Coordinates of C-alpha atoms in Angstrom, one line a residue:
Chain A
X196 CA -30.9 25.3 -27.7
X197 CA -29.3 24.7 -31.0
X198 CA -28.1 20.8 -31.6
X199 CA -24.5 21.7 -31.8
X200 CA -24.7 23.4 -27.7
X201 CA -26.8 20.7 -26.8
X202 CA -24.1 17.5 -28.4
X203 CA -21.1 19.7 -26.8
X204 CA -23.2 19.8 -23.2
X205 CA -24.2 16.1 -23.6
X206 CA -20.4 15.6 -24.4
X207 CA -19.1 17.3 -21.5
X208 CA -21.3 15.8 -19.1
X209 CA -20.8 12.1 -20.3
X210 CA -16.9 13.2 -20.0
X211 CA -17.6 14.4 -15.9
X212 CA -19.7 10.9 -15.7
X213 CA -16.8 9.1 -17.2
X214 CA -14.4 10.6 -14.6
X215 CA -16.5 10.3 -12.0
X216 CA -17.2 6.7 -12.2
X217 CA -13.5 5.4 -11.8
X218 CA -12.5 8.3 -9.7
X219 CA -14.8 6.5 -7.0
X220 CA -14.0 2.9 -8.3
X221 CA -10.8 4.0 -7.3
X222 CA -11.2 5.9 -3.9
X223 CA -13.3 3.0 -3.1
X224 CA -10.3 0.9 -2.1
X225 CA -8.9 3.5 -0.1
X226 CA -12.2 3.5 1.6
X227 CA -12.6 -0.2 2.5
X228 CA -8.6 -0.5 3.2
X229 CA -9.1 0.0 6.7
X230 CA -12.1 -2.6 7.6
X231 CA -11.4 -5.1 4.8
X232 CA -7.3 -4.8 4.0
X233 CA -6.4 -4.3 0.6
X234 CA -6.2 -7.7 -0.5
X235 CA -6.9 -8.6 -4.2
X236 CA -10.4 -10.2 -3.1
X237 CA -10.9 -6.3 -1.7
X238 CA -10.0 -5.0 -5.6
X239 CA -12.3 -8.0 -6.5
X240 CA -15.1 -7.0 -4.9
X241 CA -15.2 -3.6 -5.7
X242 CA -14.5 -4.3 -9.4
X243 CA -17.5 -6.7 -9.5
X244 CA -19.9 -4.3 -7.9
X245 CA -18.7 -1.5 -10.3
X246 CA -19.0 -3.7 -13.5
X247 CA -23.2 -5.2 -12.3
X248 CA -24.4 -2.0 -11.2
X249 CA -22.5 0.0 -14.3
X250 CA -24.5 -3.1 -16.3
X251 CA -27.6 -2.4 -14.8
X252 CA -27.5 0.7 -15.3
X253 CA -26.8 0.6 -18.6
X254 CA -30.1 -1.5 -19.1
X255 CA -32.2 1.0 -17.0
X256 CA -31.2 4.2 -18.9
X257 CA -31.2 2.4 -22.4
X258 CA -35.0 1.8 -21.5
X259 CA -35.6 4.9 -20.1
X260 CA -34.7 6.7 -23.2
X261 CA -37.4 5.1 -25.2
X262 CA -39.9 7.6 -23.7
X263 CA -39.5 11.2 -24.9
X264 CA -35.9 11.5 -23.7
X265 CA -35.0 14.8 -22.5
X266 CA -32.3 16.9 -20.8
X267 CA -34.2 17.4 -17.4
X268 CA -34.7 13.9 -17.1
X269 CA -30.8 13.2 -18.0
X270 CA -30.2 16.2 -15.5
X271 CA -31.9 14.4 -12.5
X272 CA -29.3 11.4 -13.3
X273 CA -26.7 13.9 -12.2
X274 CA -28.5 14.9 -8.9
X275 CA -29.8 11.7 -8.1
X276 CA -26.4 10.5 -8.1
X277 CA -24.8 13.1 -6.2
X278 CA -27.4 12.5 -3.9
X279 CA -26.9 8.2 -3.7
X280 CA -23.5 8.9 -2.7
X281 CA -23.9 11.0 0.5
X282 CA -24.5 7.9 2.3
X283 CA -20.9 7.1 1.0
X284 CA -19.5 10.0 2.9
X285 CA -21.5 10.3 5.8
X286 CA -22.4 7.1 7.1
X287 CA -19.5 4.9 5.3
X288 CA -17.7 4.3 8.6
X289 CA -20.2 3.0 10.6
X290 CA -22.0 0.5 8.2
X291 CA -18.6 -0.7 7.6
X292 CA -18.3 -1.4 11.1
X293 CA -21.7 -2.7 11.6
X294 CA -20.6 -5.2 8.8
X295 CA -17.5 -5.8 10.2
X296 CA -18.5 -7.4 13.5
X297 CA -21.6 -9.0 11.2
X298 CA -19.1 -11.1 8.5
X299 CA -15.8 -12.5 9.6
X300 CA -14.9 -13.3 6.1
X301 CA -13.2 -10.4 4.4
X302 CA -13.9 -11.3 0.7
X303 CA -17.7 -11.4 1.6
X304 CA -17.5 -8.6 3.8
X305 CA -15.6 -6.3 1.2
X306 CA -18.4 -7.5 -1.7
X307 CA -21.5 -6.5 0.6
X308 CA -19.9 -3.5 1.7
X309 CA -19.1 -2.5 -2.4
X310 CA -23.1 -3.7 -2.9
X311 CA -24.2 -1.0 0.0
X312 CA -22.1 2.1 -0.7
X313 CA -21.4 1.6 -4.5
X314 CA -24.3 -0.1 -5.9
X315 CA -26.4 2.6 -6.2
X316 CA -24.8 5.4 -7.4
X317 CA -22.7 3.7 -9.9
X318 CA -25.7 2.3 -11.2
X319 CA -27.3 5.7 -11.3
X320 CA -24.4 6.6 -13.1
X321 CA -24.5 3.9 -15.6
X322 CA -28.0 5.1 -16.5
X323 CA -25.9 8.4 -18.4
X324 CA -24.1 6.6 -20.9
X325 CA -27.4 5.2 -23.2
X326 CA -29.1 8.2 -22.6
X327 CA -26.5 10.0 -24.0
X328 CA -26.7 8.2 -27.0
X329 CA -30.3 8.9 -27.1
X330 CA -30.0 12.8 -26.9
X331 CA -27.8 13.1 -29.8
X332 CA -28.8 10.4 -32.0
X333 CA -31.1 11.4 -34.8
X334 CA -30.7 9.0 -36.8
X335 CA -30.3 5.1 -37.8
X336 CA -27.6 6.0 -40.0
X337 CA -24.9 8.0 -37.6
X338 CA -25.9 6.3 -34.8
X339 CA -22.7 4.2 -34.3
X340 CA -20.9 7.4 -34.7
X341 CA -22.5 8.9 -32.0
X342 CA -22.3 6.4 -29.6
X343 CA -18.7 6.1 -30.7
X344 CA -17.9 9.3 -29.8
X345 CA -19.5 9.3 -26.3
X346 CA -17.6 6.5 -25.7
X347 CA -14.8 7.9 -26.8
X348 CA -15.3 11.1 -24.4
X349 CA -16.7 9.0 -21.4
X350 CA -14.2 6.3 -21.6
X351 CA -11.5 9.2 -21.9
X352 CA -13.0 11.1 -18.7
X353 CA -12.5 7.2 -17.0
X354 CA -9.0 7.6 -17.7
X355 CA -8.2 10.8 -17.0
X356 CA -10.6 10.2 -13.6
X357 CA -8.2 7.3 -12.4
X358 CA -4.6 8.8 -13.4
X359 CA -5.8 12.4 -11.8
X360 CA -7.0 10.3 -8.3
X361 CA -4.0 8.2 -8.2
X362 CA -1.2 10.3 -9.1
X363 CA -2.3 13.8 -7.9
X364 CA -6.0 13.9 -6.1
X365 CA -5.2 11.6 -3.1
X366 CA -1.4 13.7 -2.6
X367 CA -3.2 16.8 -2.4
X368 CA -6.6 15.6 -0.6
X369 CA -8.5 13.4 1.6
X370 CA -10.7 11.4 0.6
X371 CA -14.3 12.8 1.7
X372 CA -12.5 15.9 0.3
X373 CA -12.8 14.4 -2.8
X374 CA -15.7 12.9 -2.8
X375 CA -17.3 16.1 -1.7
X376 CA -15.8 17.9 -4.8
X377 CA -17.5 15.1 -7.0
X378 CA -21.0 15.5 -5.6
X379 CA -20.6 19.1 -6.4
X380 CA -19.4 18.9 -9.7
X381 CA -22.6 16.4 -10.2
X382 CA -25.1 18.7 -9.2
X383 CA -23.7 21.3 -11.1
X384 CA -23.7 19.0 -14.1
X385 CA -27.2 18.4 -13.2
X386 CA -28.5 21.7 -13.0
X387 CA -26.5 22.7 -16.4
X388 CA -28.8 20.3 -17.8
X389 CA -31.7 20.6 -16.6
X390 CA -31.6 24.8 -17.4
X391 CA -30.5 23.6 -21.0
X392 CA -34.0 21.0 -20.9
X393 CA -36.2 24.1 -19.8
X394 CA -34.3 26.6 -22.5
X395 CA -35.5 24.0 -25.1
X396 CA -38.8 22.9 -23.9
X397 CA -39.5 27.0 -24.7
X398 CA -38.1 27.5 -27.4
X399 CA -39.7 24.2 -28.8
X400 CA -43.3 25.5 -28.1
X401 CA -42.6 28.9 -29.3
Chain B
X105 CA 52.2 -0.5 -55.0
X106 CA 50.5 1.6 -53.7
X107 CA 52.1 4.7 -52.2
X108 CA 52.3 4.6 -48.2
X109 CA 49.5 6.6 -46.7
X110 CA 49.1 7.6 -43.2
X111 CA 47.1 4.9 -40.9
X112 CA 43.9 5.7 -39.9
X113 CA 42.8 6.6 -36.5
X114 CA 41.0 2.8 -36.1
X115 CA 44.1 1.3 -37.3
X116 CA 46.3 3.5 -34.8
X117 CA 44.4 2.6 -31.7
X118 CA 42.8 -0.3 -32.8
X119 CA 44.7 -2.5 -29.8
X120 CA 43.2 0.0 -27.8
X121 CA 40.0 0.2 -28.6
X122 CA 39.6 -3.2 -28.3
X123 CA 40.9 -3.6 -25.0
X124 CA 38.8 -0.9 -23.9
X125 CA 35.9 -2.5 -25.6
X126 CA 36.7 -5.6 -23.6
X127 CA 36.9 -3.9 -20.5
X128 CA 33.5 -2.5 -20.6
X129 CA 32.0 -5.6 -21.4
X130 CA 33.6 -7.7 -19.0
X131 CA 32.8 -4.9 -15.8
X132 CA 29.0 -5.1 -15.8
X133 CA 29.4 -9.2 -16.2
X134 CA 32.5 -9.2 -13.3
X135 CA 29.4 -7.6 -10.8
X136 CA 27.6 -10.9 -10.9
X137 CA 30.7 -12.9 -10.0
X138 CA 31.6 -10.5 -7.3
X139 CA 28.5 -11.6 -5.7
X140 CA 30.2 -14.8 -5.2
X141 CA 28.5 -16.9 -7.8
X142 CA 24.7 -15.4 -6.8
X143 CA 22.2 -17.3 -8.2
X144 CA 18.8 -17.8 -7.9
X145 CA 17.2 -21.1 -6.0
X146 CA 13.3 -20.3 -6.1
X147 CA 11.6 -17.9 -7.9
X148 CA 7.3 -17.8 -8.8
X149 CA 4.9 -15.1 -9.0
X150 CA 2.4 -15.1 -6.0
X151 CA -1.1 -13.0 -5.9
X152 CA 1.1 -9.6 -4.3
X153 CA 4.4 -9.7 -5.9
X154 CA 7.4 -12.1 -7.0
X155 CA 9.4 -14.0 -5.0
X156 CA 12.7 -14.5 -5.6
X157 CA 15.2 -16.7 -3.4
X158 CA 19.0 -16.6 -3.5
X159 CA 22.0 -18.0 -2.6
X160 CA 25.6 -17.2 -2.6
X161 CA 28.5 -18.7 -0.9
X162 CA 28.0 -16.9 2.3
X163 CA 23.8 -16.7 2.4
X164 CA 20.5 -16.8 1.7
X165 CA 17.8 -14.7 0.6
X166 CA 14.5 -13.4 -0.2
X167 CA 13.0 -10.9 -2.7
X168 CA 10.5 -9.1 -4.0
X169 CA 11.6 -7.6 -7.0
X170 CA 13.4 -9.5 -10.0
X171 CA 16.0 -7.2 -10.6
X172 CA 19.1 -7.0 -8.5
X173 CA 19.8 -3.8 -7.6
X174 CA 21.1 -4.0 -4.0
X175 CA 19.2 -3.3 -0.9
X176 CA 15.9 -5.1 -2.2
X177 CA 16.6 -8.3 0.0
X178 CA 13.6 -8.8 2.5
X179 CA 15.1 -10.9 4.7
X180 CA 18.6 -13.0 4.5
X181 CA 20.5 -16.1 6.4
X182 CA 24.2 -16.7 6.5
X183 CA 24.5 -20.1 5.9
X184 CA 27.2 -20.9 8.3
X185 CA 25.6 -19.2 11.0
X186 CA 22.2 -18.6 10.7
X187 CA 21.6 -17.5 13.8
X188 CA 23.3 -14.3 13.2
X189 CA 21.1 -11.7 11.9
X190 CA 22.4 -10.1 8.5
X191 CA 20.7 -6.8 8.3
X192 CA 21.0 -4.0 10.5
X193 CA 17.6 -3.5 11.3
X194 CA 17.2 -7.0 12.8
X195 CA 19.6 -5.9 15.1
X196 CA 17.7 -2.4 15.7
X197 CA 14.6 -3.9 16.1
X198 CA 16.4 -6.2 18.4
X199 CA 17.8 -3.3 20.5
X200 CA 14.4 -2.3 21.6
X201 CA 14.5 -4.7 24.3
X202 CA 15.8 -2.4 26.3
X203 CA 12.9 -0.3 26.4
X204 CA 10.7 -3.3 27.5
X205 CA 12.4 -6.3 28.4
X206 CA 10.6 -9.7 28.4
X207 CA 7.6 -9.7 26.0
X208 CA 5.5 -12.6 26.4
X209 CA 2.9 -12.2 24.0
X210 CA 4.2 -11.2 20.6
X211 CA 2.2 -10.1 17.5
X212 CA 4.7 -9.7 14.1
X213 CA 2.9 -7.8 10.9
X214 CA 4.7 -9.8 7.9
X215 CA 7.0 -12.7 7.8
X216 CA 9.7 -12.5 5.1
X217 CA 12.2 -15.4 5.5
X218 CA 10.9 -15.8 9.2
X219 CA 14.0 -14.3 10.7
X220 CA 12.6 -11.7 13.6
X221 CA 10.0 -14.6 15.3
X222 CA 13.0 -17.3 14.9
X223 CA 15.3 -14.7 16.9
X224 CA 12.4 -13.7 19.3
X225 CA 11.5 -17.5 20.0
X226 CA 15.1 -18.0 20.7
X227 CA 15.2 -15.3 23.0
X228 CA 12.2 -15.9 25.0
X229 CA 11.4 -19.9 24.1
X230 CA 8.5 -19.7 26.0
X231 CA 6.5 -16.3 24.5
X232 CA 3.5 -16.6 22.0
X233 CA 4.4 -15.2 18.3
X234 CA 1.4 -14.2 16.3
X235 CA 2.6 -13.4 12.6
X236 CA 0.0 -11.8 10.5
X237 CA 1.3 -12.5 7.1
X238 CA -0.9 -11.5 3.9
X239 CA 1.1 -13.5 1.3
X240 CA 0.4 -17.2 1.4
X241 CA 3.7 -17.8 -0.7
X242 CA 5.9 -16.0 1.5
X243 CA 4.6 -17.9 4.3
X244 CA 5.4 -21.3 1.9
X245 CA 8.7 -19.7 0.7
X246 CA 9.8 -19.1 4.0
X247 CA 9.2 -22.8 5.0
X248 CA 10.5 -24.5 2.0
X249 CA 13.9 -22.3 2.2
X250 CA 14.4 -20.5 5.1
X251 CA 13.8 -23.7 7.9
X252 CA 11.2 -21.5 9.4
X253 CA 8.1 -23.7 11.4
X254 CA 5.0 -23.3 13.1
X255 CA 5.0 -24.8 16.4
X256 CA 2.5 -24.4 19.4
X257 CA 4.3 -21.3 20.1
X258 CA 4.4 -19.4 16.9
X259 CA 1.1 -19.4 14.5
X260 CA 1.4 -17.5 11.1
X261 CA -2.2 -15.8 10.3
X262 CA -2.3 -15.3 6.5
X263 CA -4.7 -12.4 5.8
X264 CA -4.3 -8.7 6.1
X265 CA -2.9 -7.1 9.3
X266 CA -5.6 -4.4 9.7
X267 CA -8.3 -7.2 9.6
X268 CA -6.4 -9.1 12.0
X269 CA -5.3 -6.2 14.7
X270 CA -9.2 -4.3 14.5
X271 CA -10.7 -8.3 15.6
X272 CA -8.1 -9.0 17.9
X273 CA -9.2 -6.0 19.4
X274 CA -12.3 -6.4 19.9
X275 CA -11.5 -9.9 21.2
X276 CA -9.5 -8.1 23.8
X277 CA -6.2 -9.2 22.9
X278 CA -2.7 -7.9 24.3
X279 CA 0.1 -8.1 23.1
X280 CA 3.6 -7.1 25.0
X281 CA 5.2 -6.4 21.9
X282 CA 3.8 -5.2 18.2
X283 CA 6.6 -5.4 15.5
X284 CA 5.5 -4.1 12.2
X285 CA 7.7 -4.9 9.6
X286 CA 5.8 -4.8 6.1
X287 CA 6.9 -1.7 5.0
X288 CA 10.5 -2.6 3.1
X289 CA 8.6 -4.1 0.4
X290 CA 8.2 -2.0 -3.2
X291 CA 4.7 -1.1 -2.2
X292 CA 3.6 0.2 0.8
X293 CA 0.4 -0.9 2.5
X294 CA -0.9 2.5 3.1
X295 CA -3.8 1.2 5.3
X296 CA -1.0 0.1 8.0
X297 CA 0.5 3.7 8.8
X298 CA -2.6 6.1 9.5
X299 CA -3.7 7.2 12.9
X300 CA -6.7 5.2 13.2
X301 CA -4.3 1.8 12.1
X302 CA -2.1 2.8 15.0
X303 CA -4.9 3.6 17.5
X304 CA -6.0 -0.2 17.0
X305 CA -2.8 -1.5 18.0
X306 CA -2.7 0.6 20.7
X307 CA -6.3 -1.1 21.7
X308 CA -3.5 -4.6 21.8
X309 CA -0.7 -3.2 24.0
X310 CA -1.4 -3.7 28.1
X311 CA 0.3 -0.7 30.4
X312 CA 4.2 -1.7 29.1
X313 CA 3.0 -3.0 25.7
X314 CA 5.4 -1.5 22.7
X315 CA 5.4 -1.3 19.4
X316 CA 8.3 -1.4 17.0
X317 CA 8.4 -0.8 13.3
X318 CA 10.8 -1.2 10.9
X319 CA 10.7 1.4 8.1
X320 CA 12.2 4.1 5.8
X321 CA 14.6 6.7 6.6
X322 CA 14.4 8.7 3.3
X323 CA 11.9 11.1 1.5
X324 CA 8.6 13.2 2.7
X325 CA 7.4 9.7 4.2
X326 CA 9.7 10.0 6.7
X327 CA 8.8 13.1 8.4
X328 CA 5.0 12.3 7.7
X329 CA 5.1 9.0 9.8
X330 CA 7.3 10.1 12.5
X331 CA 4.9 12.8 13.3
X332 CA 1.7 10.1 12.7
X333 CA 3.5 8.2 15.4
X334 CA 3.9 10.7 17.7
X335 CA 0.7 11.9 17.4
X336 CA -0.9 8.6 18.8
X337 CA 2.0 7.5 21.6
X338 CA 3.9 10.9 22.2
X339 CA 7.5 10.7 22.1
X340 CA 9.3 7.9 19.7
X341 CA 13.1 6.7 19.6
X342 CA 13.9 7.2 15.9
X343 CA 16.6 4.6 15.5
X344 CA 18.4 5.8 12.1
X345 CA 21.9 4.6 11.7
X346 CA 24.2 5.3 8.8
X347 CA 24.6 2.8 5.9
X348 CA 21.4 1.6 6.0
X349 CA 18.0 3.0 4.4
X350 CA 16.1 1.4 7.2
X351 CA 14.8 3.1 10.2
X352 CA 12.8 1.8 13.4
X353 CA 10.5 3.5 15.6
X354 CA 10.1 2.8 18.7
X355 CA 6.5 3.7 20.6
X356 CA 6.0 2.6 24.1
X357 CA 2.5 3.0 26.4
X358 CA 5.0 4.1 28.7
X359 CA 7.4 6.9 29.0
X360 CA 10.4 6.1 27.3
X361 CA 13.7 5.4 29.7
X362 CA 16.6 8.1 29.3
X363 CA 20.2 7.1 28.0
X364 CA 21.0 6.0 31.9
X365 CA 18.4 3.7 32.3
X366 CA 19.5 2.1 29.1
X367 CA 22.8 2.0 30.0
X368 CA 22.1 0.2 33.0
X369 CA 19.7 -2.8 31.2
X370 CA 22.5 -3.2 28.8
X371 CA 24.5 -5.0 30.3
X372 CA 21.9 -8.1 31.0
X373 CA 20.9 -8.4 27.6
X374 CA 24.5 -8.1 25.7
X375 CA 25.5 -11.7 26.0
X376 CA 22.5 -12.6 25.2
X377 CA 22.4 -10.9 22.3
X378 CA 25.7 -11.4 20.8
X379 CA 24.7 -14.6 19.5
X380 CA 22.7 -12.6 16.9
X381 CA 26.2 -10.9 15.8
X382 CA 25.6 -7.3 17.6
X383 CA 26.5 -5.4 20.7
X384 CA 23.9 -3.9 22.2
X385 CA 25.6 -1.1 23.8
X386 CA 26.5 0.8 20.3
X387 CA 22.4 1.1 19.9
X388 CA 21.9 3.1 22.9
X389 CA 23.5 6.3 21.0
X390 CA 20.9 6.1 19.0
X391 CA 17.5 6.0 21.0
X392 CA 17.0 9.6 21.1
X393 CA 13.3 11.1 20.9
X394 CA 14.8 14.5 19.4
X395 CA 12.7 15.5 16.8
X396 CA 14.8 15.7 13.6
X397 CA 12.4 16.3 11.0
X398 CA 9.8 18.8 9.8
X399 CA 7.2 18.6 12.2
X400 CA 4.6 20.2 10.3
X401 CA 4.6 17.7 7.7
X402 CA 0.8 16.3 7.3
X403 CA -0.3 13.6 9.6
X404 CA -1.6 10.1 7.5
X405 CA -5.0 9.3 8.2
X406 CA -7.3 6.4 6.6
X407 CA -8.5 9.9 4.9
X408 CA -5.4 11.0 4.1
X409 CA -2.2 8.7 3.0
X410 CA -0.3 8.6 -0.1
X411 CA 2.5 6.7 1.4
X412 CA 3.6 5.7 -1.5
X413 CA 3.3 8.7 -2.9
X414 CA 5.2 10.4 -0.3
X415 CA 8.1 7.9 -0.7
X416 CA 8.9 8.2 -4.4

């Protein structure tokens, strides 16, 4: 794989990331509405729980890139947070209710909720954006300009993942519809990278 | 001297131009005076909107939106009489005592100026009013400038109404009557139109428990939740009168009397009522479960409901 397919891959894939993330941050108040209200402490919550587990993720893939950073290892980010947000789908309801009848206070109730069905995944998904930079960086020099531009195309996707949910996605779909499609499109990201790691890994030892 | 050279157009109709000019300035200013010297008594920004209060000559009112384009009032009072109710869907909301007749346990979803538990208390002084009321202003507002009180007979809950109806629920609470009227606001709480939201307040009503809920009569939304309704209590009275963008549905647990049996509780309730400034007799025409809209029109679920959406 030559470095030009490799930084558009890593580019498109930190663009799907981008979307991803708030297209959930978003659904997630649709998903807590109905147990929690949609009170501002609701937005709060979720909000909160999006910006520590996007931190710590941040943190985790930043270190994870030190050793010999790879596309199948950014590959299993994809799937492993495809797979952290089943639960989300299938079991949403009822640990909601569980916690429900556990907390009587909404605002704490809302945040634990956030911490069980969004912590994970998001923070999974945080774990993209350093990594990125790792890929494509090759040296001191442009490495500002790289990490400004995966900014530039994650933070883009962000956008373009909120204004497609809220104007168009939740018109046309439900919810676990949604959410369905985005686990999809996550494996597929993740197996586009990992067949791009195992093209490389040959032709590097050939 | 100069030779004498035709006028120009501005110097031909300048009179008229001005007085035209004058005209149009003056129109858009004369609208606020028609109002009969409106002004505004109260205004602040809470956590879920603005709150504006005022006051003409003739009444009082609350809203939600700083601009005045008519039909944004939430609630209003005539100061002379503020007993009588000033917007038709008080009075249509009040009409649905004919369908059940005494409620004694009474659960209101959002407060406004405090209008519809004031009448209700009137009505039946010795019913319990629970107000679920998410906006802790409103609640303040409605105290401060609309007279309304909390006595040992009406309580105001301030959180959200789907918290409040799924706990008292599981608390095993009834209610006789469910009147949900947060829906005239500019933002729709989508959470409180799905099946699932109406299946919980179904959980509250005993065997003649109702539920009444004052909403829009315009746009996709319209057929959408008439058809939500009826999926979860079977046939609804779609009370929609002309010259006013209000609608209210009426769902009972039971089956829903025919135009005779109305006729015939009529006539107890219309001295009572006239107090509030309507005769209850010109509602009956309109408590009809005839389905007037398009029926396949997708049902809003916790899954599924752009209300807001729907409604633009």
């Amino acid at each position: 794989m030559t470095d030009s397919s490799q930084t558009v891959l890593v580019m498109i894939l930190a663009f799907i990331a981008g979307f991803i993330i708030m297209a959930i941050e978003l659904l997630g108040g649709r998903i807590l509405a109905p147990y929690f209200g949609s009170s501002i402490y609701v937005w709060g919550s979720i909000i909160t729980v999006f910006m520590l587990s996007l931190s710590i993720g941040y943190l985790c893939g930043g270190k994870l890139s030190l050793h010999n950073p790879n596309l199948k290892t950014y590959g299993t980010f994809f799937g492993g947070a495809a797979l952290l947000l089943l639960p989300l789908i299938l079991w949403s309801i009822p640990i909601m209710e569980w916690l429900f009848l556990q907390i009587e206070d909404p605002r704490y109730g809302s945040l634990v909720v956030s911490m069980l069905l969004f912590f994970l995944p998001t923070a999974v998904m945080g774990m993209i954006a350093p990594y990125s930079v790792r890929l494509l960086v090759s040296s001191t020099h442009g490495s500002g300009h790289v990490a400004g531009k995966l900014y530039f195309v994650s933070t883009l996707g962000s956008a373009l993942g909120t204004l497609a949910t809220s104007f168009y996605l939740v018109l046309w779909f439900e919810v676990n519809q949604i959410l369905f499609t985005m686990v999809a499109t996550l494996i597929a990201a993740g197996i586009a990278a990992i067949i791009a790691g195992t093209k490389q890994q040959v032709s590097d030892s050939v | 001297m100069n030779p004498r050279r035709a006028p120009t157009i501005w110097e031909q109709f300048k009179s008229h131009i001005i007085i035209i000019l004058c005209i149009a300035l003056v129109i858009p200013g004369n609208d606020l005076f028609a109002q009969n010297g409106l002004r505004n008594i109260h205004q602040e920004r809470s956590l879920y909107r603005n709150i504006v209060v005022t006051e003409d000559s003739n009444r009082r009112c609350m809203r939600f939106t700083i601009t005045s384009r008519s039909g944004q009032n939430q609630s209003c009072r005539f100061l002379e009489r503020p007993v009588e109710l000033v917007f038709p869907y008080a009075k249509m909301t009040l009409s649905s005592l004919l369908v059940q007749d005494n409620p004694q346990r009474i659960l209101i979803v959002g407060l406004g100026g405090g209008t519809l538990p004031d009448t209700y208390s009137r009505l039946f002084p010795d019913a319990e009013i629970i107000i679920s009321e998410i906006d802790d202003a409103v609640f303040r507002v409605a105290r401060e400038y609309f007279g309304f009180q909390e006595t040992d007979k009406i309580k105001v809950d301030i959180g959200d109404a789907r918290v409040y109806i799924k706990r008292a629920g599981l608390r095993g609470e009834k209610f006789d009557l469910v009147i949900l009227d947060a829906f005239n606001g500019e933002y729709i709480p989508e959470h409180l139109m799905t099946t699932e939201f109406l299946e919980e307040v179904k959980m509250l009503l005993p065997e003649n428990g109702m539920v009444v809920s004052n909403t829009f009569s315009t746009s996709r939304l319209f057929a959408a939740e008439s058809n939500t309704y009826r999926s979860v209590f079977g046939e609804i009275f779609n009370i929609r009168m002309s010259g006013t963008g209000n609608r209210v549905i009426v769902s009972s647990m039971q089956l829903l009397p025919d135009r005779a049996t109305l006729e015939a509780r009529a006539p107890a309730f219309q001295e009572r009522l006239e107090q509030f400034g309507m005769d209850v007799t010109d509602y009956i025409q309109y408590m009809s479960t005839e389905v007037t809209w398009d029926s396949s029109q997708r049902l809003l679920t916790d899954q599924y409901s752009p209300a807001n959406l729907l409604n633009n």
